[in-house]
GROMACS .gro file of C-alpha atoms in nm:
model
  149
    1UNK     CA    1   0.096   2.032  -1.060
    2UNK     CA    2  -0.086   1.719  -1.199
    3UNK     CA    3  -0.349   1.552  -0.942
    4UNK     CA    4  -0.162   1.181  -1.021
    5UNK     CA    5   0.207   1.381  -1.059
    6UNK     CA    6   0.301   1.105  -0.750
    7UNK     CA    7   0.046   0.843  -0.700
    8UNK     CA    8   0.071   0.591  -0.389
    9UNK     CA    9  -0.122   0.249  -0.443
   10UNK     CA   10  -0.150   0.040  -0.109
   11UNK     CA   11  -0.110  -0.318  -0.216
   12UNK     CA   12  -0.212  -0.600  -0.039
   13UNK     CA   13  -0.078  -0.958  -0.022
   14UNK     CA   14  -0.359  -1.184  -0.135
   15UNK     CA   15  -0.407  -1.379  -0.456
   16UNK     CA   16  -0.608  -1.150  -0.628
   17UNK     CA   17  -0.461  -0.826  -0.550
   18UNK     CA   18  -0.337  -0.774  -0.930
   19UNK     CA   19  -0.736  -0.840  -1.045
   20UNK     CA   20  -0.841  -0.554  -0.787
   21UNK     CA   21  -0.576  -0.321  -0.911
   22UNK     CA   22  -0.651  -0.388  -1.289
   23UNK     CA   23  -0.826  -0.070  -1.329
   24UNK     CA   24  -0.528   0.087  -1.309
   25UNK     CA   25  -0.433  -0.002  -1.678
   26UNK     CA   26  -0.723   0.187  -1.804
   27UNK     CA   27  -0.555   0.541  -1.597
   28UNK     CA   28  -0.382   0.693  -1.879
   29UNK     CA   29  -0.335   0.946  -1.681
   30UNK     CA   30  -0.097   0.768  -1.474
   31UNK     CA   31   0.192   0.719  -1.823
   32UNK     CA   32   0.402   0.971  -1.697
   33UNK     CA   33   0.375   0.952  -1.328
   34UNK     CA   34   0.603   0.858  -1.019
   35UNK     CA   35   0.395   0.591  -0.874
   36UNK     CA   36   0.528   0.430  -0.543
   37UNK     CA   37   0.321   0.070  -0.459
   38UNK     CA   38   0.364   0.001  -0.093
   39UNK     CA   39   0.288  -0.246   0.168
   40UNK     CA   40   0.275  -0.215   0.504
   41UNK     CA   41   0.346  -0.557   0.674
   42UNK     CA   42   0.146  -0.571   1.025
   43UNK     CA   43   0.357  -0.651   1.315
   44UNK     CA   44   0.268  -0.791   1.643
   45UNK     CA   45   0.453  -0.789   1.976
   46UNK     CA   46   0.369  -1.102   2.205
   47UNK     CA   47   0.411  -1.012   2.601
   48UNK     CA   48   0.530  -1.326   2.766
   49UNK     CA   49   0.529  -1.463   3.113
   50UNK     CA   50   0.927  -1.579   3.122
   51UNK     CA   51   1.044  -1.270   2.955
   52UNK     CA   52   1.111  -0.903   3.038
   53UNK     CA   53   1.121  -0.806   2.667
   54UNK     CA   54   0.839  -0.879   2.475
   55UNK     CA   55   0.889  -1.139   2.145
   56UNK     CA   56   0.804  -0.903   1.798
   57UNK     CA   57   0.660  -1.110   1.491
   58UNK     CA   58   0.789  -1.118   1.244
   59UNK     CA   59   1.149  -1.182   1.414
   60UNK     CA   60   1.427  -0.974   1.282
   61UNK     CA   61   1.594  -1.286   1.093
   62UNK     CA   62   1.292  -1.336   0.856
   63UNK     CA   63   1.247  -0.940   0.758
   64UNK     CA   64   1.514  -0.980   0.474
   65UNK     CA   65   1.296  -1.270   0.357
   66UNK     CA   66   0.989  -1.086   0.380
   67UNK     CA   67   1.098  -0.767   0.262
   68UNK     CA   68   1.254  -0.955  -0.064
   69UNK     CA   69   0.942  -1.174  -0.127
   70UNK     CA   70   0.682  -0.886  -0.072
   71UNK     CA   71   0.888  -0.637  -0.342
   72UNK     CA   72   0.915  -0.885  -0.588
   73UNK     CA   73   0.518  -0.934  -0.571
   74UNK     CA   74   0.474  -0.588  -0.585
   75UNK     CA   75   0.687  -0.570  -0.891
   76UNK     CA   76   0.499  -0.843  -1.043
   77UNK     CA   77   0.176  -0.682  -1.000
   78UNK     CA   78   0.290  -0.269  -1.102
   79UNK     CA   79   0.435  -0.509  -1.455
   80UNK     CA   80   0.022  -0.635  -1.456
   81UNK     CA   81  -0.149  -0.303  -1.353
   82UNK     CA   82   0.033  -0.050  -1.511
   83UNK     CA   83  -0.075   0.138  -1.853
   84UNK     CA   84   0.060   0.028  -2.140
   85UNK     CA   85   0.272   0.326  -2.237
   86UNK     CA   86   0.351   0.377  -1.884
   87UNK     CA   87   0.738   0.611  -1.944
   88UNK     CA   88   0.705   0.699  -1.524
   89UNK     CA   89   0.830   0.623  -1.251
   90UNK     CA   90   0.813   0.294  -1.007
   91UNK     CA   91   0.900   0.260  -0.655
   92UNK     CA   92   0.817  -0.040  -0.459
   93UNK     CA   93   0.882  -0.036  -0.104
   94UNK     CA   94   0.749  -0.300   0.190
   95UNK     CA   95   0.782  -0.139   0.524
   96UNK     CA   96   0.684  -0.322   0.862
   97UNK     CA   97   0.470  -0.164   1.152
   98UNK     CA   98   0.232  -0.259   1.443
   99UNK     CA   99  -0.012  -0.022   1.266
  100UNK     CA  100  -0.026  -0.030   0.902
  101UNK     CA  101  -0.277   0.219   0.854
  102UNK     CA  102  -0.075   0.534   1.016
  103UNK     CA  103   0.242   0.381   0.870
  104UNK     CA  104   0.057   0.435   0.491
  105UNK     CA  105  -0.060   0.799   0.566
  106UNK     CA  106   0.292   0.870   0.711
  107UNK     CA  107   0.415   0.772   0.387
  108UNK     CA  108   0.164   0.955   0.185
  109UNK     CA  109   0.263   1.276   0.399
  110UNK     CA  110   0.653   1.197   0.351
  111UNK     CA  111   0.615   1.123  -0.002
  112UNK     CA  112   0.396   1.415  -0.078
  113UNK     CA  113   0.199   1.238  -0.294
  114UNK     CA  114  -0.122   1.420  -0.476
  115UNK     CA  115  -0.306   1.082  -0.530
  116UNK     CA  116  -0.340   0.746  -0.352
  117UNK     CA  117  -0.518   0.419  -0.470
  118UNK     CA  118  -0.642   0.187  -0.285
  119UNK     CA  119  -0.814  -0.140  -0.387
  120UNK     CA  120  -1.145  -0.277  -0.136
  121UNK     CA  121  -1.424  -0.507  -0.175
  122UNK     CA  122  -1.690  -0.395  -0.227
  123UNK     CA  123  -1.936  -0.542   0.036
  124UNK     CA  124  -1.678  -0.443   0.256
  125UNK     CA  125  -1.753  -0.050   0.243
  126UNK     CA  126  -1.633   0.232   0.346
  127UNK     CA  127  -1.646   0.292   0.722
  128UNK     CA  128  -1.516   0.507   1.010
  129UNK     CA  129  -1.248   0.194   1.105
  130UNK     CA  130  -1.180   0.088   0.715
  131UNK     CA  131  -0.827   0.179   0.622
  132UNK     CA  132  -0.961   0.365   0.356
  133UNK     CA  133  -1.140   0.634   0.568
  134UNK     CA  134  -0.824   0.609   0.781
  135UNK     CA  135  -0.624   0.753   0.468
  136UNK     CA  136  -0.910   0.996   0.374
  137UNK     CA  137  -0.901   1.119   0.702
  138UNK     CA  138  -0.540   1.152   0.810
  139UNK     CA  139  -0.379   1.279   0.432
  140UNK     CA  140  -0.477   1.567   0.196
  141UNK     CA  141  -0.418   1.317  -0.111
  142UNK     CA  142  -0.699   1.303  -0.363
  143UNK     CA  143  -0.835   0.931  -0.338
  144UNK     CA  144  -0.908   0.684  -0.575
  145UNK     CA  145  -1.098   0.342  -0.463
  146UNK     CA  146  -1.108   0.058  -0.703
  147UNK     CA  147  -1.402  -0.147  -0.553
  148UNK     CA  148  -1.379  -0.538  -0.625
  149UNK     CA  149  -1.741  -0.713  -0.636
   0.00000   0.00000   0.00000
C-alpha cells in the first residue's frame, strides 16, 4: 500500500487557502491518488430564554446554500493545487458539525485514509489545542503540514 494511496486535505474557507495548499502541486506523488478535500463547517447551537429547543446556526434552510458554495470552492482550489499529471481521484465533500476537529479525524478513520494534509500558519504552531495535533493525535494517518509564513 502507498503512504498517499488516499490522501485527506482539510481545507479551509479563507482567501488564501489555494496559496497555502500550493505545495501540493510539487507532490508527484499524489498523480495517481484518491484524494478527498474536506471541510468541516463549525456549527453553533444558541440556548434561548423564550424557547425550549435551542436555535442551531447555520439554520437548516441555508445548508443547501452552504454546502453548494463550499464544494464549488473546494473544487476550485483541488483544479489550483493539484499536480499537473494528476490521473486520481477527487472527492470534495463539506460536512457540518459543532466540532470540526473530531468530525475531520472521524472522517480520516471512515475513509481509511494513509495520509492527511493540512495547511497552518506558521507563527501559529503546533500545539496541544491546534487542530493539527488534534488529527495527529486522534488518527493513525501519516501527516503532512504545509506551513504558510
Amino acid at each position: 500500500m502507498n503512504f498517499a494511496e488516499k490522501v485527506v486535505v482539510a481545507v479551509g474557507l479563507s482567501n488564501d487557502m489555494t496559496d497555502m495548499l500550493r505545495p501540493m502541486h510539487e507532490m508527484e506523488f499524489l498523480a495517481k491518488s484518491e484524494i478527498h478535500f474536506v471541510h468541516i463547517f463549525n456549527t453553533t447551537n444558541y440556548t434561548t430564554v423564550f424557547s425550549d429547543f435551542p436555535i442551531v446556526y447555520p439554520i437548516e434552510a441555508d445548508l443547501k446554500g452552504i454546502d453548494e458554495s463550499v464544494l464549488a470552492f473546494l473544487a476550485k482550489a483541488a483544479k489550483a493545487v493539484l499536480p499537473e499529471k494528476f490521473q486520481g481521484k477527487i472527492i470534495y465533500k463539506c460536512f457540518f458539525d459543532p466540532s470540526p476537529k473530531s468530525k475531520f479525524s472521524d472522517y480520516v478513520k471512515e475513509s481509511k485514509a494513509n495520509l492527511v494534509i493540512v495547511p497552518k500558519r506558521e507563527k501559529v504552531g503546533f500545539f496541544e489545542s491546534s487542530f493539527a495535533y488534534y488529527v495527529n493525535k486522534h488518527t493513525h494517518a501519516n501527516m503532512i503540514l504545509l506551513k504558510k509564513n
